[in-house]
mmCIF file of C-alpha atoms in Angstrom:
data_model
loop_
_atom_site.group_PDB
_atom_site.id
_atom_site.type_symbol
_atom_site.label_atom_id
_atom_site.label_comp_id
_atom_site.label_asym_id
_atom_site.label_seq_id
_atom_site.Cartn_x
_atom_site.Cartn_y
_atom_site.Cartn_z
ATOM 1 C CA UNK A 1 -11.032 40.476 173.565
ATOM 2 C CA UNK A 2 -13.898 38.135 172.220
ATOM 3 C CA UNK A 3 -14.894 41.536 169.904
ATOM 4 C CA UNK A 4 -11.461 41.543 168.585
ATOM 5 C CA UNK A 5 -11.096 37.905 168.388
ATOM 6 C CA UNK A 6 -14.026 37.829 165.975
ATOM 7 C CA UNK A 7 -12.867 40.463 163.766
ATOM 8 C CA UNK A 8 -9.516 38.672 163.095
ATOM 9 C CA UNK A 9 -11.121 35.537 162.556
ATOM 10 C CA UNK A 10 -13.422 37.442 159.546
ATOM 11 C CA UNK A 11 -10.546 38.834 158.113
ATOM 12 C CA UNK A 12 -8.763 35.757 158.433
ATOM 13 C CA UNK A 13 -11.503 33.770 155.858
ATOM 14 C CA UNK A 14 -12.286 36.959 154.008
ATOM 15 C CA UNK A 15 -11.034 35.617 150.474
ATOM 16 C CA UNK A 16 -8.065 38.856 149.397
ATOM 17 C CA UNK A 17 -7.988 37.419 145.672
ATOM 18 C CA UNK A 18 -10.204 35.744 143.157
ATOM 19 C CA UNK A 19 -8.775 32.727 141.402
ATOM 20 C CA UNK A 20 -9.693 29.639 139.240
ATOM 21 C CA UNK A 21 -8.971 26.040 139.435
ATOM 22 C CA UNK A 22 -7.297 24.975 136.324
ATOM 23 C CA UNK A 23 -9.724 21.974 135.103
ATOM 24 C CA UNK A 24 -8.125 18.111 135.540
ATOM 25 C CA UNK A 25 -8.201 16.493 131.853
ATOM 26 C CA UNK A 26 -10.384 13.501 131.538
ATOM 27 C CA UNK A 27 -7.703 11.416 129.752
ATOM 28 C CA UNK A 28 -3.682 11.846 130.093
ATOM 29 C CA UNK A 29 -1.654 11.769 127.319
ATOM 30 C CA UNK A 30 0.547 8.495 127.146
ATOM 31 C CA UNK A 31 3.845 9.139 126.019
ATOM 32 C CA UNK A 32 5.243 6.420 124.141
ATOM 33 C CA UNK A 33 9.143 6.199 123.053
ATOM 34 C CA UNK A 34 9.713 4.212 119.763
ATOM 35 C CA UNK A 35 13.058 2.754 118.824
ATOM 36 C CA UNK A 36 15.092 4.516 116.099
ATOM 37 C CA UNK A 37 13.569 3.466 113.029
ATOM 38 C CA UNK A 38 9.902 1.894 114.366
ATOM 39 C CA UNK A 39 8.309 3.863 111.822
ATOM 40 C CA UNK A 40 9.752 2.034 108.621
ATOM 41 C CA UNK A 41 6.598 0.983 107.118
ATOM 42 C CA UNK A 42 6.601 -3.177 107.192
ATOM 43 C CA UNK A 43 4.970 -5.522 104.942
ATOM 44 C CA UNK A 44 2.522 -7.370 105.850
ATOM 45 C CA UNK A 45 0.962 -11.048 103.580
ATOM 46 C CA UNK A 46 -2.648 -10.457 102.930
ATOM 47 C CA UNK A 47 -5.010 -13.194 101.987
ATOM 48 C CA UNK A 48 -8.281 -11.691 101.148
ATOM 49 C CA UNK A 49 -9.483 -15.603 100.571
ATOM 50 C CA UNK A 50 -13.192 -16.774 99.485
ATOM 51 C CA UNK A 51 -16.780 -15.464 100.038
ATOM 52 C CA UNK A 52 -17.236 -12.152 101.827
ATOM 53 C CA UNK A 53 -13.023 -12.279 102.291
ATOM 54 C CA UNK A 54 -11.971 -9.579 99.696
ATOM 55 C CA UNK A 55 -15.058 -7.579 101.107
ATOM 56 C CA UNK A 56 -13.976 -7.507 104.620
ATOM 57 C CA UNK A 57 -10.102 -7.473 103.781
ATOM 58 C CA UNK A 58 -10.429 -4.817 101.084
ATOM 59 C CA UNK A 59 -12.163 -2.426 104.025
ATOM 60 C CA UNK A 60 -9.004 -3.096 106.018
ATOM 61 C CA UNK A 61 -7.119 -1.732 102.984
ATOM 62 C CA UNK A 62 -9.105 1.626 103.191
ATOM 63 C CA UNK A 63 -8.803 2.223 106.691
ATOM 64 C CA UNK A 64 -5.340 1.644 106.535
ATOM 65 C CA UNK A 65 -4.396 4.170 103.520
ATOM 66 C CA UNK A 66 -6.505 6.332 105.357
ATOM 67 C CA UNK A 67 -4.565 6.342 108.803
ATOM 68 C CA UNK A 68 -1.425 6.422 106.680
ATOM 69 C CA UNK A 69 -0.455 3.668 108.951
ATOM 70 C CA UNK A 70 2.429 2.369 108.246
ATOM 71 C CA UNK A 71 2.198 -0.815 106.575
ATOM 72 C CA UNK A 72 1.779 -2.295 103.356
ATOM 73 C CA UNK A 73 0.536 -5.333 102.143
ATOM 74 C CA UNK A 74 1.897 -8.624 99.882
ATOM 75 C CA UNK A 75 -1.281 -10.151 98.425
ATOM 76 C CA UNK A 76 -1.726 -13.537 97.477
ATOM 77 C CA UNK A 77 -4.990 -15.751 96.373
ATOM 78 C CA UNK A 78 -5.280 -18.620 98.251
ATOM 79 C CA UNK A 79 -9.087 -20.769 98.101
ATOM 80 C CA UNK A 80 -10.040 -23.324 100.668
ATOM 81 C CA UNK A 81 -10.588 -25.267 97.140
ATOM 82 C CA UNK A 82 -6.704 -25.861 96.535
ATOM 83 C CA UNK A 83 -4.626 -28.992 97.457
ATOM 84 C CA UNK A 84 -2.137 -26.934 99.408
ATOM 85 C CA UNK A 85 -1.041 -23.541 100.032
ATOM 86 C CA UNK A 86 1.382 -22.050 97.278
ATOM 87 C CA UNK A 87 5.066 -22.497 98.295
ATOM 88 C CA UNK A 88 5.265 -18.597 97.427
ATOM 89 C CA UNK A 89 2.458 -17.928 100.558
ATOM 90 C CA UNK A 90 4.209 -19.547 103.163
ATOM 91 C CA UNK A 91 7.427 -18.084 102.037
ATOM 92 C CA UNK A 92 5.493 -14.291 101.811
ATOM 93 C CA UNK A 93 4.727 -15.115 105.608
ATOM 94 C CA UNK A 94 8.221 -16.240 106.852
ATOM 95 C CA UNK A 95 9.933 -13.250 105.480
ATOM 96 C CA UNK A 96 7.066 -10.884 106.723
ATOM 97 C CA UNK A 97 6.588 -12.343 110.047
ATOM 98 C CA UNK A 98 2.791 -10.938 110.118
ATOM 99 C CA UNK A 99 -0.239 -12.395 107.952
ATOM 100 C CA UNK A 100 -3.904 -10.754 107.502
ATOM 101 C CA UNK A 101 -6.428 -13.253 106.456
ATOM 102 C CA UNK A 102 -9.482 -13.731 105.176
ATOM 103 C CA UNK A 103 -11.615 -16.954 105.616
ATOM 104 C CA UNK A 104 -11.178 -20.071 103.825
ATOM 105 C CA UNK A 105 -14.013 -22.225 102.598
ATOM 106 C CA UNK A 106 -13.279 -25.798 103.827
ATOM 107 C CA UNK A 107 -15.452 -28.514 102.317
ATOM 108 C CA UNK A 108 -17.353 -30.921 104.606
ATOM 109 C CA UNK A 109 -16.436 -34.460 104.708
ATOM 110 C CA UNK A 110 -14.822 -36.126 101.859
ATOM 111 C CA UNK A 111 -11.336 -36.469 103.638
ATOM 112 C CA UNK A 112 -10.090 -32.861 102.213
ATOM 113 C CA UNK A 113 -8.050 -30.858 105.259
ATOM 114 C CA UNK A 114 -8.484 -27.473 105.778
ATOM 115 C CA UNK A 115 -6.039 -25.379 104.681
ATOM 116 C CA UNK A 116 -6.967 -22.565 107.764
ATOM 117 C CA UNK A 117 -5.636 -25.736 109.879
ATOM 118 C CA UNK A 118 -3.102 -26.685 107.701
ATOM 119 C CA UNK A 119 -1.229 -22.963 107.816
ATOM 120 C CA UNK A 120 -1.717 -22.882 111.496
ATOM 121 C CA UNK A 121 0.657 -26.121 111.524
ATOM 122 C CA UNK A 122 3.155 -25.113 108.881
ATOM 123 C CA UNK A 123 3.493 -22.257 110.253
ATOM 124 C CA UNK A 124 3.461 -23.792 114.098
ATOM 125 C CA UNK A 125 0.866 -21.169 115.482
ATOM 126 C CA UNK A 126 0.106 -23.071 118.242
ATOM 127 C CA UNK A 127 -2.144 -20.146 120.042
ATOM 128 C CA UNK A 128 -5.271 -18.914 119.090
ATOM 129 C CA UNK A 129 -6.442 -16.031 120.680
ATOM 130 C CA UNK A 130 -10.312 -14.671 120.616
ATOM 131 C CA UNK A 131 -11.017 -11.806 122.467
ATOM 132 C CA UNK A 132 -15.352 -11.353 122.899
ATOM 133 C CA UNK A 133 -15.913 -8.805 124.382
ATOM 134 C CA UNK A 134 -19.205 -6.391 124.848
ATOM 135 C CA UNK A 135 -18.967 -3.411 121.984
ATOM 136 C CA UNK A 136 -20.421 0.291 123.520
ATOM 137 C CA UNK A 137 -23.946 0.821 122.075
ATOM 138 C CA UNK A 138 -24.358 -2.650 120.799
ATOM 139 C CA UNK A 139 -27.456 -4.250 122.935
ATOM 140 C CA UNK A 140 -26.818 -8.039 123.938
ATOM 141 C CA UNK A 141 -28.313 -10.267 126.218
ATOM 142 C CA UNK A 142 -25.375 -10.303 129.087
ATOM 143 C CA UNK A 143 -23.836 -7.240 129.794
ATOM 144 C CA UNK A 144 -19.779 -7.419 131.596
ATOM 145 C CA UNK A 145 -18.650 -9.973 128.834
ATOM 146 C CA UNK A 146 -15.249 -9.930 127.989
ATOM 147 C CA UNK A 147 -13.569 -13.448 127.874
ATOM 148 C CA UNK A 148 -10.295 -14.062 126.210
ATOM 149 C CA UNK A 149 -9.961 -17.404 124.351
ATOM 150 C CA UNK A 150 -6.926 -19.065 124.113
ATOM 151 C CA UNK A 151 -6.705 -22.785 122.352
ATOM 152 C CA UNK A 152 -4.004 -24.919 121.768
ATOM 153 C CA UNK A 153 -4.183 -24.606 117.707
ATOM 154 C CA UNK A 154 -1.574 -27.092 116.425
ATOM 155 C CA UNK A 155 -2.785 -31.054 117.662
ATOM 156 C CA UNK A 156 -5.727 -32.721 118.884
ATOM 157 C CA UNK A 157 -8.877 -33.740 116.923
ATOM 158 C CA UNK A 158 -9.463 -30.276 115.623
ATOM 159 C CA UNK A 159 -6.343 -30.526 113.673
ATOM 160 C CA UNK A 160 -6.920 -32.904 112.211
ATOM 161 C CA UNK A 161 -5.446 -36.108 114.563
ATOM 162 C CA UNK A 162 -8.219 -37.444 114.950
ATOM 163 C CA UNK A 163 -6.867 -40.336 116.689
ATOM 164 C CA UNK A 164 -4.183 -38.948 118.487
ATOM 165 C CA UNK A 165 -3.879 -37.793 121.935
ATOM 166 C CA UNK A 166 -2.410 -34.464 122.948
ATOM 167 C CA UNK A 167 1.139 -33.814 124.337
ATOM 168 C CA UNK A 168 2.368 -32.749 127.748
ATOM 169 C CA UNK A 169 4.944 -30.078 125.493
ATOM 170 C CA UNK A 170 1.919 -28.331 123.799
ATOM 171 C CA UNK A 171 -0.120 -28.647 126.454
ATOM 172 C CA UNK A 172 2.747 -27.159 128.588
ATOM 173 C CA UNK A 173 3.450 -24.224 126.227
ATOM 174 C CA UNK A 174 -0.479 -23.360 125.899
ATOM 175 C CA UNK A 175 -0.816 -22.918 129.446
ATOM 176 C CA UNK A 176 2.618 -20.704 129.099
ATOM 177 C CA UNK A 177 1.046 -18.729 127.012
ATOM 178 C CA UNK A 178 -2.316 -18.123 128.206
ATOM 179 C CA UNK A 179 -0.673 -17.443 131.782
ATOM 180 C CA UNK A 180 1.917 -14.846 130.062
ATOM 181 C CA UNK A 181 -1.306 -13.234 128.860
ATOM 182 C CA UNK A 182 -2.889 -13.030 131.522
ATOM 183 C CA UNK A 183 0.144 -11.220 133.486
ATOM 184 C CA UNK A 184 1.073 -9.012 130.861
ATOM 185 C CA UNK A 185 -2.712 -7.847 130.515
ATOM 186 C CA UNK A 186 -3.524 -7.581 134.007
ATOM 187 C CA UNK A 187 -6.060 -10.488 133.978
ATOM 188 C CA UNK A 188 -7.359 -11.946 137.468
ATOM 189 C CA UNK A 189 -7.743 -15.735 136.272
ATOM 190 C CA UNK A 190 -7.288 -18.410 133.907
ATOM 191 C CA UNK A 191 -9.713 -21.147 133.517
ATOM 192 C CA UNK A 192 -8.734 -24.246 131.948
ATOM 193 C CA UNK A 193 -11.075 -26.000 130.157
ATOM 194 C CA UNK A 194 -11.803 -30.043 129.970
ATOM 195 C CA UNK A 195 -13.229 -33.094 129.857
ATOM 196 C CA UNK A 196 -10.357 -35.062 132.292
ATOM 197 C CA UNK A 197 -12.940 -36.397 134.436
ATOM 198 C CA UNK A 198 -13.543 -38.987 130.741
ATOM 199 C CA UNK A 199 -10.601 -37.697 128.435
ATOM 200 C CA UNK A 200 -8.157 -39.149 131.388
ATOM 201 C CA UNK A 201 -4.938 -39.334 129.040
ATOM 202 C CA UNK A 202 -5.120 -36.420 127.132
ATOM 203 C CA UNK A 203 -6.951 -33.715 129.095
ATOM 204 C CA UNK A 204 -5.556 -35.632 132.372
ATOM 205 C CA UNK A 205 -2.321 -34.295 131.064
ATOM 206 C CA UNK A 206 -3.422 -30.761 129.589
ATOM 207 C CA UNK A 207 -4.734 -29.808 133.251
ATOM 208 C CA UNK A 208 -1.632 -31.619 134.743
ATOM 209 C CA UNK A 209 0.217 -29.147 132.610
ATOM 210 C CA UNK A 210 -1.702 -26.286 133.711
ATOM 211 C CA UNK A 211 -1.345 -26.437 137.099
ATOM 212 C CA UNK A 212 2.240 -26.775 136.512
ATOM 213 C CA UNK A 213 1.944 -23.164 134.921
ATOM 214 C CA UNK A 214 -0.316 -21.423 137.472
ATOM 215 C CA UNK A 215 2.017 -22.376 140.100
ATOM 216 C CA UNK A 216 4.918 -19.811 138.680
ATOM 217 C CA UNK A 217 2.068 -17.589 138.475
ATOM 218 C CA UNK A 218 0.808 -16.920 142.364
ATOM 219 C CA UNK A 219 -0.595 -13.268 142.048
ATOM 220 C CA UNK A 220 -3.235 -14.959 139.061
ATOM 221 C CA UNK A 221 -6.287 -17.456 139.962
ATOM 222 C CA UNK A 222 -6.294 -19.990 138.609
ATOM 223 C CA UNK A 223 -9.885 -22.488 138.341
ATOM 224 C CA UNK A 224 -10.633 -25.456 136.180
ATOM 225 C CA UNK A 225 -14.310 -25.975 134.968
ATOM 226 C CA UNK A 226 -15.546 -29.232 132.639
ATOM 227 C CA UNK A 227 -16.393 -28.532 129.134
ATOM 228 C CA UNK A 228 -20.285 -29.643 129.551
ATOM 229 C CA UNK A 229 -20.479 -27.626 132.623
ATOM 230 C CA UNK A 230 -18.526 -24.333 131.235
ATOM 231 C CA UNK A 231 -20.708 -24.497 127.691
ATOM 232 C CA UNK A 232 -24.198 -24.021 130.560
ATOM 233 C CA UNK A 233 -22.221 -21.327 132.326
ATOM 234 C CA UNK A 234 -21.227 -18.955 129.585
ATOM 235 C CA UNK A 235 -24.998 -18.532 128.266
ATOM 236 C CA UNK A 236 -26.196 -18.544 131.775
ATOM 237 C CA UNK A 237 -23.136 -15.923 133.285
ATOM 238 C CA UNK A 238 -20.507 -15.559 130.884
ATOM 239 C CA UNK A 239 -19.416 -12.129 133.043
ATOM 240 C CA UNK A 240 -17.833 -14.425 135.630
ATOM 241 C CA UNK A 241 -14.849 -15.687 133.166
ATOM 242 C CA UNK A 242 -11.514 -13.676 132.246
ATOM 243 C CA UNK A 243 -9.368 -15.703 130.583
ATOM 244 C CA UNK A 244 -9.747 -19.297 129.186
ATOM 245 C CA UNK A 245 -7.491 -21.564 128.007
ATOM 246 C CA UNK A 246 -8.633 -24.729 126.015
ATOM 247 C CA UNK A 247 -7.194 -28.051 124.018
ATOM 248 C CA UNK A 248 -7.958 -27.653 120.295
ATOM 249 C CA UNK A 249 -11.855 -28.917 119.760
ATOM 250 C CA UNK A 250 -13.316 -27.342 123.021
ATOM 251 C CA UNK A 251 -11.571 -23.532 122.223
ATOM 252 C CA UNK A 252 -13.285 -23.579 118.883
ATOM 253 C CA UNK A 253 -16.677 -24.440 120.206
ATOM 254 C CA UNK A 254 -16.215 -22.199 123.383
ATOM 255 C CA UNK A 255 -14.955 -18.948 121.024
ATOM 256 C CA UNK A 256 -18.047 -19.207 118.695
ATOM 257 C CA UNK A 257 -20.591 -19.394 121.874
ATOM 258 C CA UNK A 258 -18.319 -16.736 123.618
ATOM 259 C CA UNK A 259 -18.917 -14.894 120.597
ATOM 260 C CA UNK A 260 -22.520 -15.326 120.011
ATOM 261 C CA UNK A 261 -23.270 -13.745 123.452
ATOM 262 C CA UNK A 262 -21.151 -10.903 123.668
ATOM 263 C CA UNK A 263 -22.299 -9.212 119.786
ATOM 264 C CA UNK A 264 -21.889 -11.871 117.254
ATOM 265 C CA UNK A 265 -19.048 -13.697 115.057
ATOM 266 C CA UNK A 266 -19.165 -10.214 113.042
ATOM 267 C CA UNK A 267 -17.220 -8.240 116.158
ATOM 268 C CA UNK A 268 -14.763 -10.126 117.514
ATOM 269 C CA UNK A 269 -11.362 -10.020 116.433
ATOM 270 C CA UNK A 270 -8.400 -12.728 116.745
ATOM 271 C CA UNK A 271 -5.404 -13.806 115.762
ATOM 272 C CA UNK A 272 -2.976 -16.707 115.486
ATOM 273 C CA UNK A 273 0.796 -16.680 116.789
ATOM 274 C CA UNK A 274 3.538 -18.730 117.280
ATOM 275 C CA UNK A 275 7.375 -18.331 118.555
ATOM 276 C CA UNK A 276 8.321 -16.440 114.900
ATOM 277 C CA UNK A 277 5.046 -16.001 112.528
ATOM 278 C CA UNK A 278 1.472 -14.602 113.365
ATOM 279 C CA UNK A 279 -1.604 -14.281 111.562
ATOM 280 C CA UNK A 280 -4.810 -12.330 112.388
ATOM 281 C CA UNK A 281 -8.313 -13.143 111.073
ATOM 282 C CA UNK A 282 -11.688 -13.014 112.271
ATOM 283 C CA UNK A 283 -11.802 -14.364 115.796
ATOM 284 C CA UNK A 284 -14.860 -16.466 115.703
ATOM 285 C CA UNK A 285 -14.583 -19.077 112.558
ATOM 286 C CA UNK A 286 -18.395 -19.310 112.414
ATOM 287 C CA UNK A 287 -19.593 -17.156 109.350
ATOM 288 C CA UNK A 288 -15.712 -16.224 108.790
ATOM 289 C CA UNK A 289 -17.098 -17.169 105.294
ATOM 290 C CA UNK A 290 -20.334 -15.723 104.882
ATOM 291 C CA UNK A 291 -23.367 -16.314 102.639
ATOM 292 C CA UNK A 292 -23.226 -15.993 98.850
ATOM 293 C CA UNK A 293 -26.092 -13.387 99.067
ATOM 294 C CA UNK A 294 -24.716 -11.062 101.411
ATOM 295 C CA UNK A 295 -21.189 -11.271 98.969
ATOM 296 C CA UNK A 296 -23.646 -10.549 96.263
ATOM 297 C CA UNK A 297 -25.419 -7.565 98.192
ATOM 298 C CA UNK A 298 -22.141 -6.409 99.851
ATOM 299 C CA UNK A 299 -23.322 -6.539 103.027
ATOM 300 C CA UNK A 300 -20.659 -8.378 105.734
ATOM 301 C CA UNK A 301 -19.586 -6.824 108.528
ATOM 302 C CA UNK A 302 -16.027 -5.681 108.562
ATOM 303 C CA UNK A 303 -15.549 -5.439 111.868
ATOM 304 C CA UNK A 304 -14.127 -8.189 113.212
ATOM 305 C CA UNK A 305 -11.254 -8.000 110.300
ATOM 306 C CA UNK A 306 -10.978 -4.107 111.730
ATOM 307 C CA UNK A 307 -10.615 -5.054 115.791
ATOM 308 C CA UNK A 308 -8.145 -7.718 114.470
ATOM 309 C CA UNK A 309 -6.083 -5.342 112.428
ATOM 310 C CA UNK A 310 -5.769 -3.220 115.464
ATOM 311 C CA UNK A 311 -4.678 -6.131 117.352
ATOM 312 C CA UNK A 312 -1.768 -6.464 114.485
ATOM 313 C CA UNK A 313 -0.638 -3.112 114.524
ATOM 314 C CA UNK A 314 0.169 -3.374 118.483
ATOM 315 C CA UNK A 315 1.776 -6.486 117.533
ATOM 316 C CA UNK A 316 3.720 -4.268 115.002
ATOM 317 C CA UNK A 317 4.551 -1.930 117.543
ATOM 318 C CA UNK A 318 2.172 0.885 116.026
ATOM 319 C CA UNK A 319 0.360 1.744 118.865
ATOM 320 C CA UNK A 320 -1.522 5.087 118.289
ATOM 321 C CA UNK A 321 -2.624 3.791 115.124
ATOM 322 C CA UNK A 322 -4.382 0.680 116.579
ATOM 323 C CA UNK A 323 -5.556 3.150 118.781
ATOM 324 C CA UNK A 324 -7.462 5.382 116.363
ATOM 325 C CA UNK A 325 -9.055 2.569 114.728
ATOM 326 C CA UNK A 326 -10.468 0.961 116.902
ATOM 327 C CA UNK A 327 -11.716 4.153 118.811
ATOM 328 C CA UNK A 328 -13.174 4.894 115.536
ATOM 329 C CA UNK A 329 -14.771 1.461 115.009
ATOM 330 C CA UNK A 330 -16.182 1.797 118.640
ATOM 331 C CA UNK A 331 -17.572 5.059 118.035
ATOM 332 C CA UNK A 332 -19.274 3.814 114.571
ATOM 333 C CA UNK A 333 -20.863 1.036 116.453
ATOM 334 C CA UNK A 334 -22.018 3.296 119.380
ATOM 335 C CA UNK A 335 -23.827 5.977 117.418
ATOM 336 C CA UNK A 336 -25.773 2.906 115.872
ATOM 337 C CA UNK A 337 -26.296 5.129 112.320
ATOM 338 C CA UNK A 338 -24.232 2.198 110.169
ATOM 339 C CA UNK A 339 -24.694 -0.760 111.453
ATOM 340 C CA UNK A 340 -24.727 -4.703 108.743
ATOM 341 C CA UNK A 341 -27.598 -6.390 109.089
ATOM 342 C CA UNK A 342 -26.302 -8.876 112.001
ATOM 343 C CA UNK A 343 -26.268 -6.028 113.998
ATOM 344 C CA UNK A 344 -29.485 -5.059 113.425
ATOM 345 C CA UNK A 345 -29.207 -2.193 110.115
ATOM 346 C CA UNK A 346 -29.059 -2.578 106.559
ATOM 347 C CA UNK A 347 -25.474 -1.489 106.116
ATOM 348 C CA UNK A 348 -23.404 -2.354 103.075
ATOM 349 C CA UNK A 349 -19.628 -3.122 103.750
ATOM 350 C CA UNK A 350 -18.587 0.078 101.839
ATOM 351 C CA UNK A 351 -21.104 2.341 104.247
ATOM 352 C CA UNK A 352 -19.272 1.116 107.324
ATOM 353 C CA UNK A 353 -15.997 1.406 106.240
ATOM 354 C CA UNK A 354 -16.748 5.351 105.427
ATOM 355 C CA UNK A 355 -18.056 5.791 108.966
ATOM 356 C CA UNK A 356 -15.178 4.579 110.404
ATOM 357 C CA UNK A 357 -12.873 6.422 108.277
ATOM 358 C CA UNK A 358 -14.770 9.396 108.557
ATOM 359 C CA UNK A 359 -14.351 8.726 112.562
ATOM 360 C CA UNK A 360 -11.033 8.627 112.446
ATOM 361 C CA UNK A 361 -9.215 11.667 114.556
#
């Protein structure tokens, strides 16, 4: 019995047929359903604006023709020089709904406004967003970064109100926002940013506000973290923030240092929005400008203009094509041949824009 017992059980695990596993893809394919008629092309305003602007706008341009993506742009010359924005500008941007921008010089002192601030208002783009973020291939000091920064954009000394305190309704719609984010993006916290322990009015009421928010929000942490204290911990551990949401001053000084750490002002796209209008630029405003000798040489890095063009084709609904860019930027800055000089090559703005188009699938 034992004899026979064995036999069956070899015959039993004896394999009878040779076969293959079929191989599991790496990736899925994401199928995405547009609406009838999501692939009408849309215009979009374009300011290419002053110093290394038409550079980093005009690679934007290429890319674009070059995905075919579906877009095409209004463009209008605006300087940080004029008195105002043309009437025919802001009128380009309310029928368009979407605005590419270049930087615009603002003088120093001497009582002239800036006319970045002064669209933001016009146009009531009361969130600016700033995503830094570590880039594949690009060596930095703190590896794990990637912080959203969101700032109120419309009141507060930064715009200009110098002596006027914020209110509880943008305060209240800020924190709206930055929680909406959050939850739509599958972010674990929010840190609010402040000074309320000496600001007692104003940022007493912008984290009042907050907290209002994170209540309707249970599923999200949500921490608060004084702006002296914050400015130590993001050069120290900037990995251990996720999303941040500011009054007007503190986000702009918080974006540039979030910046500096995860790859430089040159990477890191942004954008401004509102309830009807929004308008992407280069996240970090330090260097949005650039030198007069790297205009001359033709040397800025468009790559910050590039990430933020991405992030305005998903707000266009073109999804695969903000896609392809930027996992052709990515790959450009990865492979490290064709890199600007603040990434450490000698890159002109034309040479990176070929790379990437070159890198496009």
């Amino acid at each position: 019995m034992a004899r026979r017992s064995f036999s069956l059980l070899k015959a039993l695990t004896k394999p009878t047929t040779s076969f293959s596993l079929t191989p599991i893809p790496t990736s899925r394919s994401v199928t995405y359903m547009p609406r009838p008629g999501d692939g009408t092309p849309r215009a979009v305003t374009l300011i290419p604006g002053d110093g290394i602007g038409p550079l980093v706008t005009n690679a934007v341009e290429q890319v674009m023709q070059a995905m075919h993506a579906p877009v095409y742009f209004e463009k209008y010359e605006v300087h940080g020089d004029m008195n105002r924005i043309p009437e025919e500008v802001i009128e380009s941007i309310k029928k368009n709904k979407v605005c590419l921008k270049g930087g615009l010089r603002t003088p120093v002192g001497g009582g002239v406004s800036s006319l970045n601030v002064s669209l933001r208002k016009e146009l009531d783009l009361y969130a600016s967003l700033v995503n830094c973020f570590n880039l594949p291939g690009l060596p930095t000091r703190h590896e794990n970064v990637d912080i959203v920064v969101i700032r109120e954009n419309t009141e507060g000394e930064y715009a200009g109100l110098e002596h006027e305190v914020i209110t509880k309704f943008c305060s209240e719609r800020i924190a709206k926002y930055a929680f909406e984010y959050a939850y739509l993006n599958n972010r674990k916290t929010v840190t609010a940013v402040h000074k309320a322990n000496i600001m007692k009015l104003a940022d007493g009421l912008f984290l009042e506000s907050c907290r209002e928010v994170a209540k309707k929000y249970p599923s999200i942490k949500y921490t608060e973290i004084i702006v002296d204290n914050c400015c130590m911990q993001l050069v120290s551990k900037p990995e251990q923030f996720d999303v941040m949401v500011t009054p007007n001053l503190y986000g702009n000084l918080v974006a540039n240092t979030a910046a500096g750490i995860a790859g430089g002002t040159g990477v890191m796209p942004g954008g401004n929005v509102g309830a009807d209008y929004a308008v992407f630029e280069q996240g970090a405003s330090a260097g949005n400008v650039g030198k007069e000798k790297m205009v001359e040489l033709k040397k800025a890095n468009p790559v910050a203009l590039l990430l933020s063009s991405a992030m305005m084709l998903r707000h266009l609904q073109f999804p695969s094509f903000a896609d392809r860019l930027e996992t052709a930027v990515k790959h450009v800055i990865s492979e490290g041949k064709c890199r600007t000089k603040d990434l450490g090559g000698d890159s002109t703005t034309q040479e990176v824009v070929d790379a990437v188009i070159a890198n496009l699938d």
